[in-house]
mmCIF file of C-alpha atoms and ligand atoms in Angstrom:
data_model
loop_
_atom_site.group_PDB
_atom_site.id
_atom_site.type_symbol
_atom_site.label_atom_id
_atom_site.label_comp_id
_atom_site.label_asym_id
_atom_site.label_seq_id
_atom_site.Cartn_x
_atom_site.Cartn_y
_atom_site.Cartn_z
ATOM 1 C CA UNK U 1395 -4.107 13.097 146.721
ATOM 2 C CA UNK U 1396 -0.908 14.916 145.652
ATOM 3 C CA UNK U 1397 1.326 13.293 143.111
ATOM 4 C CA UNK U 1398 4.781 13.602 141.636
ATOM 5 C CA UNK U 1399 5.777 12.538 138.170
ATOM 6 C CA UNK U 1400 9.050 11.616 136.521
ATOM 7 C CA UNK U 1401 9.723 12.347 132.799
ATOM 8 C CA UNK U 1402 12.526 10.142 131.558
ATOM 9 C CA UNK U 1403 13.218 6.657 133.136
ATOM 10 C CA UNK U 1404 16.955 6.489 132.411
ATOM 11 C CA UNK U 1405 19.782 6.489 134.861
ATOM 12 C CA UNK U 1406 18.683 9.566 136.750
ATOM 13 C CA UNK U 1407 14.972 9.024 136.275
ATOM 14 C CA UNK U 1408 15.053 5.495 137.744
ATOM 15 C CA UNK U 1409 17.384 6.649 140.505
ATOM 16 C CA UNK U 1410 14.867 9.366 141.490
ATOM 17 C CA UNK U 1411 11.978 6.931 141.785
ATOM 18 C CA UNK U 1412 14.184 4.544 143.685
ATOM 19 C CA UNK U 1413 15.431 6.978 146.156
ATOM 20 C CA UNK U 1414 12.049 8.719 146.737
ATOM 21 C CA UNK U 1415 10.318 5.356 147.247
ATOM 22 C CA UNK U 1416 13.113 3.926 149.399
ATOM 23 C CA UNK U 1417 12.965 6.985 151.742
ATOM 24 C CA UNK U 1418 9.234 7.482 151.405
ATOM 25 C CA UNK U 1419 8.566 7.552 155.171
ATOM 26 C CA UNK U 1420 11.139 10.246 156.065
ATOM 27 C CA UNK U 1421 10.279 12.161 152.961
ATOM 28 C CA UNK U 1422 6.546 12.152 153.844
ATOM 29 C CA UNK U 1423 7.430 13.488 157.298
ATOM 30 C CA UNK U 1424 9.468 16.374 155.749
ATOM 31 C CA UNK U 1425 6.785 17.329 153.339
ATOM 32 C CA UNK U 1426 4.044 16.873 156.036
ATOM 33 C CA UNK U 1427 1.734 14.968 153.700
ATOM 34 C CA UNK U 1428 1.625 11.834 151.503
ATOM 35 C CA UNK U 1429 2.767 12.419 147.890
ATOM 36 C CA UNK U 1430 2.212 9.471 145.568
ATOM 37 C CA UNK U 1431 4.264 8.607 142.456
ATOM 38 C CA UNK U 1432 1.721 9.403 139.840
ATOM 39 C CA UNK U 1433 3.426 8.744 136.488
ATOM 40 C CA UNK U 1434 6.649 7.686 134.830
ATOM 41 C CA UNK U 1435 6.801 9.010 131.290
ATOM 42 C CA UNK U 1436 9.149 7.275 128.812
ATOM 43 C CA UNK U 1437 8.683 6.128 125.241
ATOM 44 C CA UNK U 1438 10.349 2.782 126.010
ATOM 45 C CA UNK U 1439 8.665 -0.238 127.565
ATOM 46 C CA UNK U 1440 9.680 -1.512 130.985
ATOM 47 C CA UNK U 1441 8.174 -4.998 131.207
ATOM 48 C CA UNK U 1442 9.950 -5.809 134.480
ATOM 49 C CA UNK U 1443 9.249 -2.559 136.266
ATOM 50 C CA UNK U 1444 7.341 -2.843 139.608
ATOM 51 C CA UNK U 1445 5.407 0.396 138.601
ATOM 52 C CA UNK U 1446 3.404 -1.248 135.865
ATOM 53 C CA UNK U 1447 0.283 0.909 135.573
ATOM 54 C CA UNK U 1448 2.169 4.087 136.440
ATOM 55 C CA UNK U 1449 4.207 4.034 133.250
ATOM 56 C CA UNK U 1450 2.815 6.144 130.448
ATOM 57 C CA UNK U 1451 3.958 7.286 126.942
ATOM 58 C CA UNK U 1452 1.513 10.166 126.910
ATOM 59 C CA UNK U 1453 2.735 13.626 128.292
ATOM 60 C CA UNK U 1454 -0.910 14.738 128.558
ATOM 61 C CA UNK U 1455 -1.572 12.229 131.319
ATOM 62 C CA UNK U 1456 0.829 14.198 133.447
ATOM 63 C CA UNK U 1457 -0.213 17.631 132.150
ATOM 64 C CA UNK U 1458 -3.908 17.164 132.617
ATOM 65 C CA UNK U 1459 -3.862 15.443 135.895
ATOM 66 C CA UNK U 1460 -4.721 18.269 138.580
ATOM 67 C CA UNK U 1461 -3.276 16.017 141.405
ATOM 68 C CA UNK U 1462 0.263 16.238 139.868
ATOM 69 C CA UNK U 1463 2.074 18.978 141.778
ATOM 70 C CA UNK U 1464 5.680 18.382 140.951
ATOM 71 C CA UNK U 1465 7.452 16.807 137.978
ATOM 72 C CA UNK U 1466 11.134 15.756 137.618
ATOM 73 C CA UNK U 1467 12.261 16.377 134.035
ATOM 74 C CA UNK U 1468 15.335 14.188 133.569
ATOM 75 C CA UNK U 1469 15.319 13.501 129.856
ATOM 76 C CA UNK U 1470 18.070 16.016 128.970
ATOM 77 C CA UNK U 1471 18.446 18.021 125.699
ATOM 78 C CA UNK U 1472 16.435 20.996 124.694
ATOM 79 C CA UNK U 1473 13.493 19.380 122.862
ATOM 80 C CA UNK U 1474 10.939 18.247 123.968
ATOM 81 C CA UNK U 1475 12.245 19.132 127.492
ATOM 82 C CA UNK U 1476 11.612 22.807 126.888
ATOM 83 C CA UNK U 1477 8.137 22.399 125.558
ATOM 84 C CA UNK U 1478 7.191 19.973 128.325
ATOM 85 C CA UNK U 1479 8.657 22.191 131.126
ATOM 86 C CA UNK U 1480 7.035 25.331 129.743
ATOM 87 C CA UNK U 1481 3.520 23.624 129.466
ATOM 88 C CA UNK U 1482 3.799 22.221 132.981
ATOM 89 C CA UNK U 1483 4.855 25.555 134.495
ATOM 90 C CA UNK U 1484 2.032 27.306 132.682
ATOM 91 C CA UNK U 1485 -0.371 24.935 134.365
ATOM 92 C CA UNK U 1486 1.210 25.893 137.763
ATOM 93 C CA UNK U 1487 2.994 22.549 138.264
ATOM 94 C CA UNK U 1488 6.491 22.782 139.694
ATOM 95 C CA UNK U 1489 9.313 21.258 137.571
ATOM 96 C CA UNK U 1490 12.681 20.150 138.937
ATOM 97 C CA UNK U 1491 15.530 19.159 136.605
ATOM 98 C CA UNK U 1492 18.966 17.747 136.096
ATOM 99 C CA UNK U 1493 19.004 19.146 132.522
ATOM 100 C CA UNK U 1494 21.927 21.516 132.390
ATOM 101 C CA UNK U 1495 21.594 22.043 128.653
ATOM 102 C CA UNK U 1496 18.063 23.363 129.083
ATOM 103 C CA UNK U 1497 18.874 25.541 132.165
ATOM 104 C CA UNK U 1498 21.989 26.899 130.538
ATOM 105 C CA UNK U 1499 20.192 27.797 127.336
ATOM 106 C CA UNK U 1500 16.625 28.642 128.462
ATOM 107 C CA UNK U 1501 16.910 29.204 132.201
ATOM 108 C CA UNK U 1502 15.836 32.878 132.274
ATOM 109 C CA UNK U 1503 12.844 32.220 129.995
ATOM 110 C CA UNK U 1504 11.595 29.295 132.145
ATOM 111 C CA UNK U 1505 12.136 31.149 135.437
ATOM 112 C CA UNK U 1506 9.871 33.884 134.110
ATOM 113 C CA UNK U 1507 7.181 31.384 133.090
ATOM 114 C CA UNK U 1508 7.502 29.782 136.593
ATOM 115 C CA UNK U 1509 7.229 33.181 138.353
ATOM 116 C CA UNK U 1510 4.210 34.272 136.297
ATOM 117 C CA UNK U 1511 2.422 30.925 137.232
ATOM 118 C CA UNK U 1512 3.417 30.710 140.788
ATOM 119 C CA UNK U 1513 5.414 27.507 140.318
ATOM 120 C CA UNK U 1514 8.904 26.354 141.238
ATOM 121 C CA UNK U 1515 11.562 25.665 138.606
ATOM 122 C CA UNK U 1516 14.499 24.158 140.466
ATOM 123 C CA UNK U 1517 17.764 22.817 139.078
ATOM 124 C CA UNK U 1518 20.128 21.683 141.902
ATOM 125 C CA UNK U 1519 20.990 18.403 139.960
ATOM 126 C CA UNK U 1520 22.151 20.350 136.910
ATOM 127 C CA UNK U 1521 25.554 21.089 138.372
ATOM 128 C CA UNK U 1522 27.872 18.818 140.326
ATOM 129 C CA UNK U 1523 25.410 15.844 140.491
ATOM 130 C CA UNK U 1524 24.782 15.225 144.167
ATOM 131 C CA UNK U 1525 26.890 18.166 145.413
ATOM 132 C CA UNK U 1526 24.764 20.911 146.916
ATOM 133 C CA UNK U 1527 26.061 24.032 145.042
ATOM 134 C CA UNK U 1528 23.105 25.908 143.528
ATOM 135 C CA UNK U 1529 21.254 26.749 146.759
ATOM 136 C CA UNK U 1530 24.493 27.506 148.688
ATOM 137 C CA UNK U 1531 25.676 29.828 145.940
ATOM 138 C CA UNK U 1532 22.340 31.544 145.621
ATOM 139 C CA UNK U 1533 21.267 31.758 149.318
ATOM 140 C CA UNK U 1534 24.046 31.031 151.783
ATOM 141 C CA UNK U 1535 26.586 33.041 149.966
ATOM 142 C CA UNK U 1536 24.167 35.766 148.852
ATOM 143 C CA UNK U 1537 25.902 38.337 151.081
ATOM 144 C CA UNK U 1538 29.151 38.043 149.184
ATOM 145 C CA UNK U 1539 30.413 39.421 145.951
ATOM 146 C CA UNK U 1540 31.620 36.316 144.128
ATOM 147 C CA UNK U 1541 35.278 36.806 143.096
ATOM 148 C CA UNK U 1542 35.751 33.439 141.301
ATOM 149 C CA UNK U 1543 34.211 30.136 140.730
ATOM 150 C CA UNK U 1544 36.272 27.206 139.401
ATOM 151 C CA UNK U 1545 36.482 23.541 139.485
ATOM 152 C CA UNK U 1546 36.048 20.056 138.110
ATOM 153 C CA UNK U 1547 32.506 19.933 136.760
ATOM 154 C CA UNK U 1548 32.396 16.846 134.663
ATOM 155 C CA UNK U 1549 32.532 13.376 136.181
ATOM 156 C CA UNK U 1550 33.140 11.521 132.972
ATOM 157 C CA UNK U 1551 36.219 13.382 131.896
ATOM 158 C CA UNK U 1552 37.627 13.359 135.387
ATOM 159 C CA UNK U 1553 37.137 9.570 135.563
ATOM 160 C CA UNK U 1554 38.847 9.197 132.187
ATOM 161 C CA UNK U 1555 41.814 11.407 133.077
ATOM 162 C CA UNK U 1556 42.105 9.624 136.443
ATOM 163 C CA UNK U 1557 42.232 6.274 134.760
ATOM 164 C CA UNK U 1558 44.875 7.584 132.290
ATOM 165 C CA UNK U 1559 47.003 9.041 135.119
ATOM 166 C CA UNK U 1560 46.657 6.286 137.713
ATOM 167 C CA UNK U 1561 46.122 3.063 135.697
ATOM 168 C CA UNK U 1562 47.735 4.056 132.381
ATOM 169 C CA UNK U 1563 44.490 3.108 130.766
ATOM 170 C CA UNK U 1564 43.752 4.237 127.183
ATOM 171 C CA UNK U 1565 41.340 7.112 126.532
ATOM 172 C CA UNK U 1566 38.809 4.833 124.827
ATOM 173 C CA UNK U 1567 38.832 2.074 127.477
ATOM 174 C CA UNK U 1568 38.296 4.649 130.216
ATOM 175 C CA UNK U 1569 35.470 6.241 128.271
ATOM 176 C CA UNK U 1570 33.784 2.891 127.852
ATOM 177 C CA UNK U 1571 33.978 2.227 131.571
ATOM 178 C CA UNK U 1572 32.485 5.666 132.331
ATOM 179 C CA UNK U 1573 29.597 4.857 129.975
ATOM 180 C CA UNK U 1574 29.001 1.487 131.619
ATOM 181 C CA UNK U 1575 28.790 3.234 134.982
ATOM 182 C CA UNK U 1576 26.135 5.630 133.638
ATOM 183 C CA UNK U 1577 28.227 8.788 134.121
ATOM 184 C CA UNK U 1578 28.393 9.844 130.479
ATOM 185 C CA UNK U 1579 25.859 11.756 128.439
ATOM 186 C CA UNK U 1580 23.897 9.885 125.855
ATOM 187 C CA UNK U 1581 26.264 11.347 123.333
ATOM 188 C CA UNK U 1582 29.605 11.411 125.225
ATOM 189 C CA UNK U 1583 30.942 14.156 122.891
ATOM 190 C CA UNK U 1584 29.351 16.652 125.165
ATOM 191 C CA UNK U 1585 31.560 15.384 128.056
ATOM 192 C CA UNK U 1586 34.788 14.908 126.085
ATOM 193 C CA UNK U 1587 34.673 18.190 124.199
ATOM 194 C CA UNK U 1588 33.861 20.124 127.438
ATOM 195 C CA UNK U 1589 30.342 21.204 126.451
ATOM 196 C CA UNK U 1590 28.762 19.639 129.506
ATOM 197 C CA UNK U 1591 31.260 21.430 131.854
ATOM 198 C CA UNK U 1592 30.738 24.564 129.835
ATOM 199 C CA UNK U 1593 26.988 24.451 130.448
ATOM 200 C CA UNK U 1594 27.605 23.930 134.181
ATOM 201 C CA UNK U 1595 30.118 26.830 134.646
ATOM 202 C CA UNK U 1596 27.669 29.073 132.718
ATOM 203 C CA UNK U 1597 24.835 28.128 135.118
ATOM 204 C CA UNK U 1598 27.036 28.964 138.076
ATOM 205 C CA UNK U 1599 28.211 32.249 136.457
ATOM 206 C CA UNK U 1600 24.591 33.177 135.628
ATOM 207 C CA UNK U 1601 23.582 32.545 139.179
ATOM 208 C CA UNK U 1602 26.489 34.629 140.512
ATOM 209 C CA UNK U 1603 25.955 37.493 138.055
ATOM 210 C CA UNK U 1604 22.157 37.433 138.012
ATOM 211 C CA UNK U 1605 22.049 37.319 134.193
ATOM 212 C CA UNK U 1606 21.955 34.548 131.675
ATOM 213 C CA UNK U 1607 25.426 33.595 130.375
ATOM 214 C CA UNK U 1608 25.256 31.521 127.297
ATOM 215 C CA UNK U 1609 27.686 28.549 126.727
ATOM 216 C CA UNK U 1610 28.274 29.495 123.177
ATOM 217 C CA UNK U 1611 29.860 32.769 124.387
ATOM 218 C CA UNK U 1612 32.362 31.039 126.683
ATOM 219 C CA UNK U 1613 35.677 29.508 125.535
ATOM 220 C CA UNK U 1614 35.405 25.784 125.620
ATOM 221 C CA UNK U 1615 38.001 23.084 124.888
ATOM 222 C CA UNK U 1616 37.726 19.393 125.826
ATOM 223 C CA UNK U 1617 40.201 16.594 126.596
ATOM 224 C CA UNK U 1618 40.212 14.656 123.414
ATOM 225 C CA UNK U 1619 43.652 15.986 122.339
ATOM 226 C CA UNK U 1620 45.253 14.951 125.690
ATOM 227 C CA UNK U 1621 47.719 12.000 125.187
ATOM 228 C CA UNK U 1622 49.351 9.592 127.690
ATOM 229 C CA UNK U 1623 52.691 11.452 126.764
ATOM 230 C CA UNK U 1624 51.131 14.786 127.961
ATOM 231 C CA UNK U 1625 50.094 13.052 131.142
ATOM 232 C CA UNK U 1626 53.688 11.810 131.654
ATOM 233 C CA UNK U 1627 55.231 15.198 130.989
ATOM 234 C CA UNK U 1628 52.888 16.718 133.487
ATOM 235 C CA UNK U 1629 53.665 14.125 136.143
ATOM 236 C CA UNK U 1630 57.351 14.720 135.617
ATOM 237 C CA UNK U 1631 56.939 18.422 136.136
ATOM 238 C CA UNK U 1632 54.814 17.871 139.344
ATOM 239 C CA UNK U 1633 51.309 18.405 137.777
ATOM 240 C CA UNK U 1634 48.136 16.517 137.010
ATOM 241 C CA UNK U 1635 45.903 17.277 134.000
ATOM 242 C CA UNK U 1636 42.240 18.108 134.866
ATOM 243 C CA UNK U 1637 39.353 19.634 132.839
ATOM 244 C CA UNK U 1638 38.656 22.928 134.671
ATOM 245 C CA UNK U 1639 35.710 25.333 134.346
ATOM 246 C CA UNK U 1640 36.215 28.790 135.647
ATOM 247 C CA UNK U 1641 34.440 32.131 135.869
ATOM 248 C CA UNK U 1642 35.655 35.347 137.380
ATOM 249 C CA UNK U 1643 35.021 39.110 136.847
ATOM 250 C CA UNK U 1644 37.804 40.952 134.786
ATOM 251 C CA UNK U 1645 38.984 44.483 135.031
ATOM 252 C CA UNK U 1646 36.792 45.578 132.092
ATOM 253 C CA UNK U 1647 33.712 44.783 134.072
ATOM 254 C CA UNK U 1648 33.052 41.592 132.022
ATOM 255 C CA UNK U 1649 33.304 37.910 132.999
ATOM 256 C CA UNK U 1650 36.028 35.504 131.996
ATOM 257 C CA UNK U 1651 34.209 32.126 131.450
ATOM 258 C CA UNK U 1652 36.370 29.150 130.221
ATOM 259 C CA UNK U 1653 36.480 25.390 130.209
ATOM 260 C CA UNK U 1654 39.733 23.776 129.256
ATOM 261 C CA UNK U 1655 42.211 21.102 130.352
ATOM 262 C CA UNK U 1656 44.759 22.585 132.786
ATOM 263 C CA UNK U 1657 47.942 21.436 134.523
ATOM 264 C CA UNK U 1658 47.171 21.555 138.196
ATOM 265 C CA UNK U 1659 50.186 21.581 140.741
ATOM 266 C CA UNK U 1660 50.151 18.478 142.847
ATOM 267 C CA UNK U 1661 49.861 20.548 145.998
ATOM 268 C CA UNK U 1662 46.543 22.051 144.774
ATOM 269 C CA UNK U 1663 43.412 20.417 146.253
ATOM 270 C CA UNK U 1664 41.840 19.979 142.740
ATOM 271 C CA UNK U 1665 44.674 17.704 141.729
ATOM 272 C CA UNK U 1666 43.498 15.122 144.298
ATOM 273 C CA UNK U 1667 39.913 15.080 143.105
ATOM 274 C CA UNK U 1668 39.691 11.767 141.326
ATOM 275 C CA UNK U 1669 37.294 9.509 139.479
ATOM 276 C CA UNK U 1670 33.662 10.670 139.125
ATOM 277 C CA UNK U 1671 34.114 13.261 141.900
ATOM 278 C CA UNK U 1672 33.657 16.916 141.197
ATOM 279 C CA UNK U 1673 34.999 19.820 143.274
ATOM 280 C CA UNK U 1674 33.887 23.443 142.988
ATOM 281 C CA UNK U 1675 35.797 26.216 144.628
ATOM 282 C CA UNK U 1676 34.025 29.535 145.249
ATOM 283 C CA UNK U 1677 35.668 32.672 146.577
ATOM 284 C CA UNK U 1678 33.392 35.414 148.087
ATOM 285 C CA UNK U 1679 34.686 38.813 149.352
ATOM 286 C CA UNK U 1680 33.264 37.873 152.810
ATOM 287 C CA UNK U 1681 33.596 34.181 153.193
ATOM 288 C CA UNK U 1682 36.976 33.756 151.485
ATOM 289 C CA UNK U 1683 37.469 30.345 149.839
ATOM 290 C CA UNK U 1684 34.833 27.512 150.175
ATOM 291 C CA UNK U 1685 35.047 24.155 148.355
ATOM 292 C CA UNK U 1686 32.135 21.844 147.510
ATOM 293 C CA UNK U 1687 33.113 18.212 146.847
ATOM 294 C CA UNK U 1688 31.203 15.045 146.100
ATOM 295 C CA UNK U 1689 30.093 12.654 143.293
ATOM 296 C CA UNK U 1690 29.337 14.726 140.207
ATOM 297 C CA UNK U 1691 27.549 12.060 138.168
ATOM 298 C CA UNK U 1692 25.859 8.796 138.598
ATOM 299 C CA UNK U 1693 22.361 7.372 139.392
ATOM 300 C CA UNK U 1694 21.767 7.922 143.141
ATOM 301 C CA UNK U 1695 24.067 10.967 143.669
ATOM 302 C CA UNK U 1696 22.231 12.867 141.050
ATOM 303 C CA UNK U 1697 18.923 11.496 142.182
ATOM 304 C CA UNK U 1698 19.769 12.794 145.627
ATOM 305 C CA UNK U 1699 19.628 16.341 144.218
ATOM 306 C CA UNK U 1700 16.527 15.721 142.174
ATOM 307 C CA UNK U 1701 14.593 14.368 145.118
ATOM 308 C CA UNK U 1702 15.824 17.298 147.267
ATOM 309 C CA UNK U 1703 14.315 19.628 144.745
ATOM 310 C CA UNK U 1704 11.063 17.649 144.552
ATOM 311 C CA UNK U 1705 10.757 17.915 148.309
ATOM 312 C CA UNK U 1706 11.428 21.593 148.219
ATOM 313 C CA UNK U 1707 8.959 22.147 145.378
ATOM 314 C CA UNK U 1708 6.240 20.224 147.209
ATOM 315 C CA UNK U 1709 6.954 22.248 150.465
ATOM 316 C CA UNK U 1710 6.897 25.559 148.653
ATOM 317 C CA UNK U 1711 3.781 25.098 146.471
ATOM 318 C CA UNK U 1712 2.095 28.302 147.830
ATOM 319 C CA UNK U 1713 5.150 30.615 147.745
ATOM 320 C CA UNK U 1714 7.638 29.144 145.258
ATOM 321 C CA UNK U 1715 11.347 29.549 145.704
ATOM 322 C CA UNK U 1716 13.115 32.007 143.431
ATOM 323 C CA UNK U 1717 16.507 30.602 142.468
ATOM 324 C CA UNK U 1718 16.878 32.335 139.166
ATOM 325 C CA UNK U 1719 18.527 35.023 136.989
ATOM 326 C CA UNK U 1720 17.321 37.509 134.397
ATOM 327 C CA UNK U 1721 17.478 37.564 130.594
ATOM 328 C CA UNK U 1722 20.579 39.096 128.968
ATOM 329 C CA UNK U 1723 19.804 38.806 125.297
ATOM 330 C CA UNK U 1724 21.966 41.147 123.182
ATOM 331 C CA UNK U 1725 24.375 42.008 126.039
ATOM 332 C CA UNK U 1726 28.032 41.312 125.621
ATOM 333 C CA UNK U 1727 29.005 39.954 129.083
ATOM 334 C CA UNK U 1728 32.028 37.781 128.437
ATOM 335 C CA UNK U 1729 35.599 39.005 128.164
ATOM 336 C CA UNK U 1730 38.123 37.858 125.450
ATOM 337 C CA UNK U 1731 40.013 34.812 126.925
ATOM 338 C CA UNK U 1732 43.084 35.832 124.882
ATOM 339 C CA UNK U 1733 43.554 38.748 127.271
ATOM 340 C CA UNK U 1734 43.791 36.435 130.263
ATOM 341 C CA UNK U 1735 47.103 35.609 131.876
ATOM 342 C CA UNK U 1736 48.233 32.061 131.933
ATOM 343 C CA UNK U 1737 51.356 29.884 131.830
ATOM 344 C CA UNK U 1738 51.236 27.109 129.244
ATOM 345 C CA UNK U 1739 52.616 23.566 128.703
ATOM 346 C CA UNK U 1740 53.650 23.467 125.002
ATOM 347 C CA UNK U 1741 54.691 20.328 123.072
ATOM 348 C CA UNK U 1742 56.282 20.685 119.725
ATOM 349 C CA UNK U 1743 57.741 18.519 117.026
ATOM 350 C CA UNK U 1744 61.059 19.636 115.435
ATOM 351 C CA UNK U 1745 61.971 18.777 111.861
ATOM 352 C CA UNK U 1746 65.607 19.845 111.944
ATOM 353 C CA UNK U 1747 68.065 20.122 114.839
ATOM 354 C CA UNK U 1748 66.403 19.815 118.182
ATOM 355 C CA UNK U 1749 69.136 21.757 120.063
ATOM 356 C CA UNK U 1750 68.740 24.705 117.787
ATOM 357 C CA UNK U 1751 64.910 24.544 118.335
ATOM 358 C CA UNK U 1752 65.464 24.568 122.123
ATOM 359 C CA UNK U 1753 67.736 27.642 121.769
ATOM 360 C CA UNK U 1754 65.064 29.368 119.653
ATOM 361 C CA UNK U 1755 62.351 28.508 122.135
ATOM 362 C CA UNK U 1756 64.517 29.615 125.093
ATOM 363 C CA UNK U 1757 65.167 32.932 123.490
ATOM 364 C CA UNK U 1758 61.494 33.523 122.447
ATOM 365 C CA UNK U 1759 59.974 32.513 125.663
ATOM 366 C CA UNK U 1760 62.603 33.945 128.005
ATOM 367 C CA UNK U 1761 63.764 30.848 129.961
ATOM 368 C CA UNK U 1762 60.922 28.414 129.747
ATOM 369 C CA UNK U 1763 61.141 25.218 131.822
ATOM 370 C CA UNK U 1764 61.933 22.222 129.543
ATOM 371 C CA UNK U 1765 60.494 18.837 130.623
ATOM 372 C CA UNK U 1766 61.602 15.269 129.951
ATOM 373 C CA UNK U 1767 59.810 11.977 129.656
ATOM 374 C CA UNK U 1768 61.034 8.425 129.089
ATOM 375 C CA UNK U 1769 61.614 7.420 125.461
ATOM 376 C CA UNK U 1770 61.119 10.903 124.270
ATOM 377 C CA UNK U 1771 61.931 11.023 120.512
ATOM 378 C CA UNK U 1772 64.718 13.498 119.729
ATOM 379 C CA UNK U 1773 62.275 15.473 117.550
ATOM 380 C CA UNK U 1774 59.899 16.126 120.462
ATOM 381 C CA UNK U 1775 60.413 19.151 122.767
ATOM 382 C CA UNK U 1776 58.172 20.041 125.701
ATOM 383 C CA UNK U 1777 58.311 23.117 127.936
ATOM 384 C CA UNK U 1778 56.323 25.330 130.362
ATOM 385 C CA UNK U 1779 56.205 29.089 129.781
ATOM 386 C CA UNK U 1780 56.174 31.829 132.297
ATOM 387 C CA UNK U 1781 52.658 33.362 132.979
ATOM 388 C CA UNK U 1782 51.720 35.923 130.328
ATOM 389 C CA UNK U 1783 48.668 37.048 128.306
ATOM 390 C CA UNK U 1784 47.430 34.327 125.981
ATOM 391 C CA UNK U 1785 47.711 36.658 123.088
ATOM 392 C CA UNK U 1786 51.421 37.058 123.802
ATOM 393 C CA UNK U 1787 51.871 33.297 123.809
ATOM 394 C CA UNK U 1788 50.283 33.162 120.423
ATOM 395 C CA UNK U 1789 52.579 35.909 119.156
ATOM 396 C CA UNK U 1790 55.688 34.165 120.481
ATOM 397 C CA UNK U 1791 54.663 30.797 118.922
ATOM 398 C CA UNK U 1792 54.240 32.559 115.661
ATOM 399 C CA UNK U 1793 57.870 33.816 115.940
ATOM 400 C CA UNK U 1794 59.337 30.249 116.240
ATOM 401 C CA UNK U 1795 61.191 28.718 113.385
ATOM 402 C CA UNK U 1796 58.901 27.061 110.749
ATOM 403 C CA UNK U 1797 60.626 23.733 111.404
ATOM 404 C CA UNK U 1798 58.837 23.823 114.828
ATOM 405 C CA UNK U 1799 55.381 22.387 114.685
ATOM 406 C CA UNK U 1800 52.965 22.929 117.718
ATOM 407 C CA UNK U 1801 51.482 19.557 118.869
ATOM 408 C CA UNK U 1802 49.650 20.604 122.002
ATOM 409 C CA UNK U 1803 49.135 23.524 124.305
ATOM 410 C CA UNK U 1804 47.669 23.030 127.797
ATOM 411 C CA UNK U 1805 47.197 25.984 130.162
ATOM 412 C CA UNK U 1806 48.632 25.831 133.652
ATOM 413 C CA UNK U 1807 46.317 26.722 136.648
HETATM 414 N N1 LIG V 2390 27.856 13.481 132.071
HETATM 415 C C1 LIG V 2390 27.818 14.226 133.198
HETATM 416 C C2 LIG V 2390 29.156 14.064 133.880
HETATM 417 C C3 LIG V 2390 26.727 13.831 134.104
HETATM 418 O O1 LIG V 2390 29.963 13.165 133.545
HETATM 419 O O2 LIG V 2390 29.515 14.860 134.728
HETATM 420 C C4 LIG V 2390 26.447 14.656 135.284
HETATM 421 O O3 LIG V 2390 26.118 15.948 134.834
#
């Protein structure tokens, strides 16, 4: 009898078991044989679980059972996920995962272990929750040169920003709601500070380039500095603020890979992607623009991608799928983001005369667009610059009078 196992019985793990067992009949037809739920590994007790004797706290139960063919690793983090995954692959068992941290950091190494041991290592759930993006990018768009990938890659921050924009909710109330809904990471800092979105854009960039792109090499900024006042300024100028991950080749032959909040014009599709939804836009030199849209986090949407991978792994046990990239250790693949061109929303606080400050800003930035908001204090000035290299924006800010203090800078898409 063939078995599958699940490591981690949190939101995604319990969703995986629920979806697989709910759709067992159709899944069995697709695989062409019966595959039983063999083990659920978690250190916690689940006294009310209907899968009583299947729960285990011992990883060796899964590792040493020759009937286990495919394992869903959904615990997240690097350790012990890496060690578990490596050992399972070395035994020829396929592993599927939603663990973007592990794939973004150790993907190339684990693909090699999988290849050597004739096993699948699949990670559709690691980017975009339930949205199919890994296979389409790797297979269906394989005939294209990828010119850019960009989008909203984190459900929690998009949920928070949507609540701030639409319901005037505070940042902390919106975060609490996202956590209650099971969207956020165990430590939501990874969501709020952009690290989760950064891991995801690095996975997509690695796939497009064929080489490992490490998150620590990319520019990453989260949404924790965004205030309700910024949201209001953006609205008054015809924009919404979204956390955007983006990757594209630059002239120097390197990749620009960034994650940061951006002002999105209201006529841009991404500005209408709300709540926990993610949207990923890909441009290929044959296909043009394609957009992938769906629920980017949550129990059953993420489980949908994990179960899809389990089915594929069980179907391809003889000839594993190769959705992968190579190692890149020591290579410098990422360009300096300061050389990229962008317009920027800038909010400053003025100690002296606000009119004089506006004049100085106008001269330095060559006709910026000043923006208003209700109840703006006299000492606050906000404006949007023309597009220019970021390094030039820095230089111009450095030229402003010392009575002008920079409060926030948000790039414009
Ligand atoms: N915390 C992640 C998010 C979960 O909010 O998008 C899905 O990767």
